mmCIF file of C-alpha atoms and ligand atoms in Angstrom:
data_model
loop_
_atom_site.group_PDB
_atom_site.id
_atom_site.type_symbol
_atom_site.label_atom_id
_atom_site.label_comp_id
_atom_site.label_asym_id
_atom_site.label_seq_id
_atom_site.Cartn_x
_atom_site.Cartn_y
_atom_site.Cartn_z
ATOM 1 C CA MET A 287 -10.067 17.985 -12.273
ATOM 2 C CA THR A 288 -7.473 19.416 -9.898
ATOM 3 C CA ASP A 289 -4.166 17.867 -8.929
ATOM 4 C CA ALA A 290 -3.484 16.094 -5.632
ATOM 5 C CA THR A 291 -2.803 18.441 -2.717
ATOM 6 C CA LEU A 292 -1.127 17.722 0.617
ATOM 7 C CA PRO A 293 -4.549 17.428 2.360
ATOM 8 C CA ASP A 294 -5.539 14.864 -0.299
ATOM 9 C CA LEU A 295 -2.430 12.832 0.519
ATOM 10 C CA VAL A 296 -3.153 13.012 4.244
ATOM 11 C CA ALA A 297 -6.752 11.926 3.532
ATOM 12 C CA TRP A 298 -5.322 8.947 1.594
ATOM 13 C CA VAL A 299 -3.286 7.814 4.598
ATOM 14 C CA VAL A 300 -6.256 8.215 6.971
ATOM 15 C CA ARG A 301 -8.503 6.290 4.581
ATOM 16 C CA PHE A 302 -5.878 3.510 4.411
ATOM 17 C CA ARG A 303 -6.012 3.290 8.220
ATOM 18 C CA ASP A 304 -9.815 3.045 8.014
ATOM 19 C CA LEU A 305 -9.710 0.326 5.332
ATOM 20 C CA VAL A 306 -7.105 -1.860 7.052
ATOM 21 C CA THR A 307 -9.114 -1.539 10.268
ATOM 22 C CA GLU A 308 -12.330 -2.488 8.469
ATOM 23 C CA HIS A 309 -10.561 -5.461 6.831
ATOM 24 C CA ARG A 310 -8.428 -6.446 9.820
ATOM 25 C CA ASP A 311 -10.104 -9.830 10.366
ATOM 26 C CA GLU A 312 -10.038 -10.673 6.661
ATOM 27 C CA LEU A 313 -6.317 -9.846 6.417
ATOM 28 C CA THR A 314 -5.595 -11.928 9.501
ATOM 29 C CA GLU A 315 -7.599 -14.864 8.144
ATOM 30 C CA LEU A 316 -5.670 -14.745 4.875
ATOM 31 C CA ASP A 317 -2.419 -14.673 6.836
ATOM 32 C CA SER A 318 -3.569 -17.571 9.023
ATOM 33 C CA ALA A 319 -3.856 -19.723 5.878
ATOM 34 C CA ILE A 320 -0.303 -19.107 4.615
ATOM 35 C CA GLY A 321 1.465 -17.196 7.395
ATOM 36 C CA ASP A 322 1.237 -16.485 11.104
ATOM 37 C CA ALA A 323 -2.149 -14.749 11.367
ATOM 38 C CA ASP A 324 -0.857 -11.283 12.202
ATOM 39 C CA HIS A 325 -1.179 -9.243 9.004
ATOM 40 C CA GLY A 326 -4.489 -7.601 9.970
ATOM 41 C CA SER A 327 -3.306 -6.673 13.444
ATOM 42 C CA ASN A 328 0.095 -5.551 12.113
ATOM 43 C CA MET A 329 -1.444 -3.172 9.597
ATOM 44 C CA ALA A 330 -4.206 -1.861 11.864
ATOM 45 C CA ARG A 331 -1.813 -1.245 14.755
ATOM 46 C CA GLY A 332 0.753 0.401 12.508
ATOM 47 C CA MET A 333 -1.736 2.665 10.765
ATOM 48 C CA ASP A 334 -3.375 3.658 14.069
ATOM 49 C CA ALA A 335 0.042 4.776 15.287
ATOM 50 C CA VAL A 336 0.566 6.645 11.994
ATOM 51 C CA VAL A 337 -2.692 8.599 12.272
ATOM 52 C CA ALA A 338 -1.970 9.455 15.917
ATOM 53 C CA LYS A 339 1.465 10.778 14.865
ATOM 54 C CA LEU A 340 -0.026 12.835 12.026
ATOM 55 C CA GLU A 341 -2.598 14.351 14.372
ATOM 56 C CA ALA A 342 0.076 15.253 16.919
ATOM 57 C CA THR A 343 2.493 16.663 14.324
ATOM 58 C CA PRO A 344 0.759 17.646 11.075
ATOM 59 C CA PRO A 345 3.214 17.410 8.161
ATOM 60 C CA ALA A 346 4.011 20.582 6.206
ATOM 61 C CA THR A 347 4.995 18.780 2.991
ATOM 62 C CA GLY A 348 4.475 15.470 1.211
ATOM 63 C CA GLY A 349 8.074 14.660 2.083
ATOM 64 C CA GLU A 350 7.353 15.085 5.800
ATOM 65 C CA LEU A 351 4.165 13.068 5.457
ATOM 66 C CA GLY A 352 6.025 10.160 3.848
ATOM 67 C CA LYS A 353 8.738 10.303 6.486
ATOM 68 C CA THR A 354 6.287 10.260 9.401
ATOM 69 C CA VAL A 355 4.233 7.418 7.932
ATOM 70 C CA GLY A 356 7.291 5.393 6.939
ATOM 71 C CA MET A 357 9.232 5.771 10.185
ATOM 72 C CA THR A 358 6.136 5.012 12.269
ATOM 73 C CA LEU A 359 5.397 1.821 10.319
ATOM 74 C CA VAL A 360 8.992 0.653 10.533
ATOM 75 C CA SER A 361 9.064 1.215 14.291
ATOM 76 C CA THR A 362 5.592 -0.110 15.230
ATOM 77 C CA VAL A 363 5.090 -3.136 12.960
ATOM 78 C CA GLY A 364 7.161 -6.193 13.774
ATOM 79 C CA GLY A 365 6.264 -8.244 10.685
ATOM 80 C CA ALA A 366 7.796 -8.084 7.221
ATOM 81 C CA SER A 367 5.047 -5.736 6.124
ATOM 82 C CA GLY A 368 6.141 -2.888 8.463
ATOM 83 C CA PRO A 369 9.564 -2.266 6.894
ATOM 84 C CA LEU A 370 8.132 -2.885 3.407
ATOM 85 C CA TYR A 371 5.224 -0.436 3.683
ATOM 86 C CA GLY A 372 7.531 1.856 5.653
ATOM 87 C CA THR A 373 9.999 1.888 2.769
ATOM 88 C CA PHE A 374 7.169 2.548 0.314
ATOM 89 C CA PHE A 375 6.117 5.709 2.174
ATOM 90 C CA LEU A 376 9.668 6.902 2.872
ATOM 91 C CA ARG A 377 10.650 6.631 -0.795
ATOM 92 C CA ALA A 378 7.404 8.090 -2.109
ATOM 93 C CA GLY A 379 7.757 10.986 0.334
ATOM 94 C CA THR A 380 11.324 11.647 -0.755
ATOM 95 C CA ALA A 381 10.161 11.726 -4.373
ATOM 96 C CA ILE A 382 7.419 14.240 -3.522
ATOM 97 C CA GLY A 383 9.529 16.496 -1.290
ATOM 98 C CA ASP A 384 7.783 19.867 -1.113
ATOM 99 C CA ALA A 385 6.161 19.542 -4.544
ATOM 100 C CA ALA A 386 2.363 19.678 -4.294
ATOM 101 C CA PRO A 387 -0.156 19.835 -5.833
ATOM 102 C CA LEU A 388 0.871 16.853 -7.947
ATOM 103 C CA ASP A 389 -0.518 15.966 -11.352
ATOM 104 C CA ALA A 390 -1.033 12.336 -12.395
ATOM 105 C CA ALA A 391 2.485 11.998 -13.827
ATOM 106 C CA ALA A 392 4.157 13.436 -10.710
ATOM 107 C CA LEU A 393 2.101 11.402 -8.234
ATOM 108 C CA GLY A 394 2.652 8.304 -10.387
ATOM 109 C CA ALA A 395 6.407 8.883 -10.312
ATOM 110 C CA ALA A 396 6.322 9.160 -6.504
ATOM 111 C CA LEU A 397 4.282 5.971 -6.158
ATOM 112 C CA ARG A 398 6.682 4.237 -8.544
ATOM 113 C CA ALA A 399 9.632 5.324 -6.389
ATOM 114 C CA GLY A 400 7.820 3.799 -3.405
ATOM 115 C CA VAL A 401 7.261 0.495 -5.182
ATOM 116 C CA GLU A 402 10.886 0.416 -6.314
ATOM 117 C CA GLY A 403 11.834 0.825 -2.659
ATOM 118 C CA VAL A 404 9.714 -2.195 -1.721
ATOM 119 C CA VAL A 405 11.419 -4.236 -4.436
ATOM 120 C CA ALA A 406 14.888 -3.080 -3.349
ATOM 121 C CA ARG A 407 14.148 -3.957 0.253
ATOM 122 C CA GLY A 408 12.238 -7.223 -0.162
ATOM 123 C CA LYS A 409 13.819 -8.518 -3.377
ATOM 124 C CA ALA A 410 10.487 -9.949 -4.534
ATOM 125 C CA GLU A 411 9.751 -10.256 -8.219
ATOM 126 C CA PRO A 412 6.359 -10.303 -9.901
ATOM 127 C CA GLY A 413 4.883 -13.776 -9.471
ATOM 128 C CA ASP A 414 6.472 -14.414 -6.057
ATOM 129 C CA LYS A 415 3.026 -14.052 -4.401
ATOM 130 C CA THR A 416 3.628 -10.821 -2.485
ATOM 131 C CA MET A 417 2.318 -7.273 -2.290
ATOM 132 C CA ILE A 418 4.434 -6.600 -5.388
ATOM 133 C CA ASP A 419 1.901 -8.574 -7.430
ATOM 134 C CA ALA A 420 -0.727 -5.912 -6.686
ATOM 135 C CA LEU A 421 1.590 -2.871 -6.642
ATOM 136 C CA VAL A 422 3.400 -3.353 -9.953
ATOM 137 C CA PRO A 423 0.267 -3.816 -12.118
ATOM 138 C CA ALA A 424 -1.311 -0.881 -10.273
ATOM 139 C CA LEU A 425 1.607 1.396 -11.154
ATOM 140 C CA ASP A 426 1.680 0.152 -14.737
ATOM 141 C CA ALA A 427 -2.016 1.012 -15.057
ATOM 142 C CA TRP A 428 -1.383 4.371 -13.394
ATOM 143 C CA ASP A 429 1.379 5.240 -15.861
ATOM 144 C CA ALA A 430 -0.671 4.131 -18.864
ATOM 145 C CA ALA A 431 -3.564 6.319 -17.702
ATOM 146 C CA ALA A 432 -1.316 9.287 -16.915
ATOM 147 C CA SER A 433 0.462 9.167 -20.252
ATOM 148 C CA GLY A 434 -2.958 9.188 -21.917
ATOM 149 C CA GLY A 435 -3.754 12.463 -20.154
ATOM 150 C CA ALA A 436 -5.787 11.090 -17.229
ATOM 151 C CA SER A 437 -6.451 13.124 -14.079
ATOM 152 C CA VAL A 438 -5.122 11.872 -10.731
ATOM 153 C CA GLN A 439 -8.625 10.603 -10.001
ATOM 154 C CA GLU A 440 -8.821 8.625 -13.241
ATOM 155 C CA ALA A 441 -5.302 7.253 -12.768
ATOM 156 C CA ALA A 442 -6.174 6.166 -9.207
ATOM 157 C CA ASP A 443 -9.334 4.424 -10.448
ATOM 158 C CA ALA A 444 -7.309 2.508 -13.046
ATOM 159 C CA ALA A 445 -4.609 1.630 -10.516
ATOM 160 C CA ALA A 446 -7.089 0.326 -7.932
ATOM 161 C CA SER A 447 -8.738 -1.946 -10.516
ATOM 162 C CA ALA A 448 -5.386 -3.292 -11.678
ATOM 163 C CA ALA A 449 -4.295 -3.892 -8.068
ATOM 164 C CA ALA A 450 -7.436 -5.959 -7.447
ATOM 165 C CA SER A 451 -6.747 -8.086 -10.539
ATOM 166 C CA GLY A 452 -3.134 -8.548 -9.447
ATOM 167 C CA ARG A 453 -4.273 -9.523 -5.947
ATOM 168 C CA ASP A 454 -6.716 -12.101 -7.331
ATOM 169 C CA ALA A 455 -4.023 -13.506 -9.604
ATOM 170 C CA THR A 456 -1.878 -14.380 -6.544
ATOM 171 C CA THR A 457 -4.275 -17.202 -5.573
ATOM 172 C CA PRO A 458 -2.783 -20.020 -7.690
ATOM 173 C CA LEU A 459 0.820 -18.895 -7.137
ATOM 174 C CA VAL A 460 3.387 -20.696 -4.997
ATOM 175 C CA ALA A 461 5.002 -18.201 -2.598
ATOM 176 C CA ARG A 462 8.694 -17.575 -3.107
ATOM 177 C CA LYS A 463 9.226 -14.782 -0.553
ATOM 178 C CA GLY A 464 8.331 -14.213 3.081
ATOM 179 C CA ARG A 465 6.793 -16.597 5.578
ATOM 180 C CA ALA A 466 4.356 -18.115 3.071
ATOM 181 C CA SER A 467 7.327 -19.487 1.100
ATOM 182 C CA TYR A 468 8.006 -21.913 3.989
ATOM 183 C CA LEU A 469 4.833 -23.737 2.896
ATOM 184 C CA GLY A 470 6.131 -24.375 -0.610
ATOM 185 C CA GLU A 471 3.433 -25.851 -2.871
ATOM 186 C CA ARG A 472 0.901 -25.692 -0.025
ATOM 187 C CA SER A 473 0.847 -21.907 -0.336
ATOM 188 C CA ALA A 474 -1.021 -22.249 -3.648
ATOM 189 C CA GLY A 475 -4.801 -21.825 -3.546
ATOM 190 C CA HIS A 476 -4.819 -18.843 -1.182
ATOM 191 C CA VAL A 477 -4.828 -15.140 -1.964
ATOM 192 C CA ASP A 478 -1.778 -13.295 -0.611
ATOM 193 C CA PRO A 479 -2.476 -11.129 2.472
ATOM 194 C CA GLY A 480 0.021 -8.419 1.496
ATOM 195 C CA ALA A 481 -1.381 -8.171 -2.038
ATOM 196 C CA THR A 482 -4.771 -7.712 -0.383
ATOM 197 C CA SER A 483 -3.610 -4.875 1.881
ATOM 198 C CA ALA A 484 -1.717 -3.306 -1.057
ATOM 199 C CA THR A 485 -4.996 -3.244 -2.985
ATOM 200 C CA LEU A 486 -6.540 -1.416 -0.012
ATOM 201 C CA LEU A 487 -3.702 1.132 -0.300
ATOM 202 C CA LEU A 488 -4.780 1.929 -3.873
ATOM 203 C CA ASP A 489 -8.474 1.775 -2.932
ATOM 204 C CA ALA A 490 -7.732 4.341 -0.220
ATOM 205 C CA LEU A 491 -6.129 6.728 -2.697
ATOM 206 C CA ARG A 492 -9.039 6.314 -5.123
ATOM 207 C CA ASP A 493 -11.543 6.934 -2.291
ATOM 208 C CA ALA A 494 -9.695 9.981 -0.926
ATOM 209 C CA LEU A 495 -9.604 11.603 -4.365
ATOM 210 C CA ALA A 496 -13.242 10.693 -5.101
ATOM 211 C CA GLU A 497 -14.347 12.134 -1.774
ATOM 212 C CA ARG A 498 -12.666 15.404 -2.642
ATOM 213 C CA ALA A 499 -14.258 15.477 -6.093
ATOM 214 C CA ALA A 500 -17.667 14.939 -4.483
ATOM 215 C CA SER A 501 -17.280 17.683 -1.874
HETATM 216 P P1 ADP B 830 5.075 -11.517 8.450
HETATM 217 O O1 ADP B 830 5.133 -12.349 7.204
HETATM 218 O O2 ADP B 830 6.447 -11.143 8.963
HETATM 219 O O3 ADP B 830 4.187 -12.103 9.482
HETATM 220 P P2 ADP B 830 2.907 -9.786 7.633
HETATM 221 O O4 ADP B 830 2.043 -10.947 7.929
HETATM 222 O O5 ADP B 830 2.505 -8.497 8.226
HETATM 223 O O6 ADP B 830 4.425 -10.101 8.007
HETATM 224 O O7 ADP B 830 2.969 -9.556 6.057
HETATM 225 C C1 ADP B 830 2.972 -10.638 5.148
HETATM 226 C C2 ADP B 830 2.956 -10.093 3.731
HETATM 227 O O8 ADP B 830 4.160 -9.398 3.460
HETATM 228 C C3 ADP B 830 2.886 -11.179 2.676
HETATM 229 O O9 ADP B 830 1.553 -11.552 2.405
HETATM 230 C C4 ADP B 830 3.576 -10.566 1.476
HETATM 231 O O10 ADP B 830 2.651 -9.900 0.626
HETATM 232 C C5 ADP B 830 4.473 -9.519 2.091
HETATM 233 N N1 ADP B 830 5.870 -9.882 1.955
HETATM 234 C C6 ADP B 830 6.574 -10.762 2.703
HETATM 235 N N2 ADP B 830 7.855 -10.822 2.284
HETATM 236 C C7 ADP B 830 7.958 -9.956 1.249
HETATM 237 C C8 ADP B 830 9.029 -9.539 0.378
HETATM 238 N N3 ADP B 830 10.259 -10.030 0.522
HETATM 239 N N4 ADP B 830 8.753 -8.622 -0.585
HETATM 240 C C9 ADP B 830 7.509 -8.111 -0.721
HETATM 241 N N5 ADP B 830 6.464 -8.457 0.070
HETATM 242 C C10 ADP B 830 6.687 -9.366 1.026
HETATM 243 MG MG1 MG B 831 2.212 -12.543 9.172
#
């Protein structure tokens, strides 16, 4: 199994656009329960702008890719999720720089840098009912797989499964960060929209790598 190349990373971003577009109504419905009903449109609009930017100016390195995706999300998405996802891609891109192809350990380290950026920016901790509750378990599963000698594909499979479990585990939680926290106890009983889109981010990476393996 080969390592992740720059075209694989671009395919990941495009697949993420496709998945948030496919799930736009679901994300918006989740956000209408505990937020302001804009998460689906925020993510779809932001990722459409990202793909348009990438088509107009193809990145030469993973670092450039992360910068384009991150800056575009920060500037086109008004909600909390724009700066948070933007920071994820900016930090992950900085960690990648011009290093590619990436093995599972190297890609895991870049993703970890991205998640640390989200934590630094949003100050959410695990259990606060945010995207962090999908991202942190995903990265833990990634690292466990990578240190056991997994390929990028196997690590991405493990991470996507762990993200989905983390997303599902947000349902009973009371939100302590973001708009949903205004609801207090009433935020319990709903899955977090950002944890749902963060699971799509890992699904997109798994799909992009699987697609490549199949072709
Ligand atoms: P807004 O809340 O500004 O309308 P979105 O609806 O696009 O923005 O995104 C909401 C999601 O953002 C939440 O479901 C949550 O997962 C995530 N989120 C909000 N605040 C934070 C934070 N401080 N840290 C991490 N994630 C957060
Ligand atoms: Mg919202």
